[in-house]
Amino acid sequence: MPDCVFCKLVSGEFPSYKLAETAHSFAFLDINTLSQGHCLVIPKKHHSQIYEVSKDELQDLAAVLHSLCGKIRQTFNPAGLNILQNNGRIAHQLVEHVHFHLIPKYETGQGLGIEWPAKQGAKEELQAVQGKLKLA
């Protein structure tokens, strides 16, 4: 994708603070950091949303995510860690290339702040949704 900033990072056209690279994945520090160790893991191939990513690519992304989570824990020992992946502008996706944020959370308040306006679901509604989404 010629205008995609993440594709330009993968190709080396733009510089990055690269952390890992595999056949399908690329990981780098986020330059707009929320906390020490905030990084991103992306597929090397351009995909706008998660629905387009192949199973093989997702498995590779998951392996890189797992390794970086361990490295963040070992190196910085954060109090917590958010893994964030958004799809579509309405879901707060700003760069239209699939990406996973790894955002360490520290006692100092560094990290991601989230509002979660949850409400208790009605039993009948939950059962109806379960029936539509159940895989097996």
C-alpha angles and dihedrals in degrees: 000000000000099000099039112117092205092051087052090053091051092049092047093242087121121038120246141179092245117202102173142355130191135165091282107015141064125190128191143158116273108241089205092060126189093189143351108295096021105155142160133229117201138173111254090225114073114255121161096206139015092254089071097053116103123235091247091052091048091051090052092047090050092052091052091046090052093050094047093047089055092046092050091050093047094046104038105014094214120194088240144346132226120206108197130186122169131189122203132000092274087060092050098260104155100173111052095220118092110261140166119213118211105199118181114215118214133192088245089072095256114142139046123341116204136188112207111188095191125171131189111265120228113250094237093050092048091050091049092051090045090055091053097045105034110122100200 
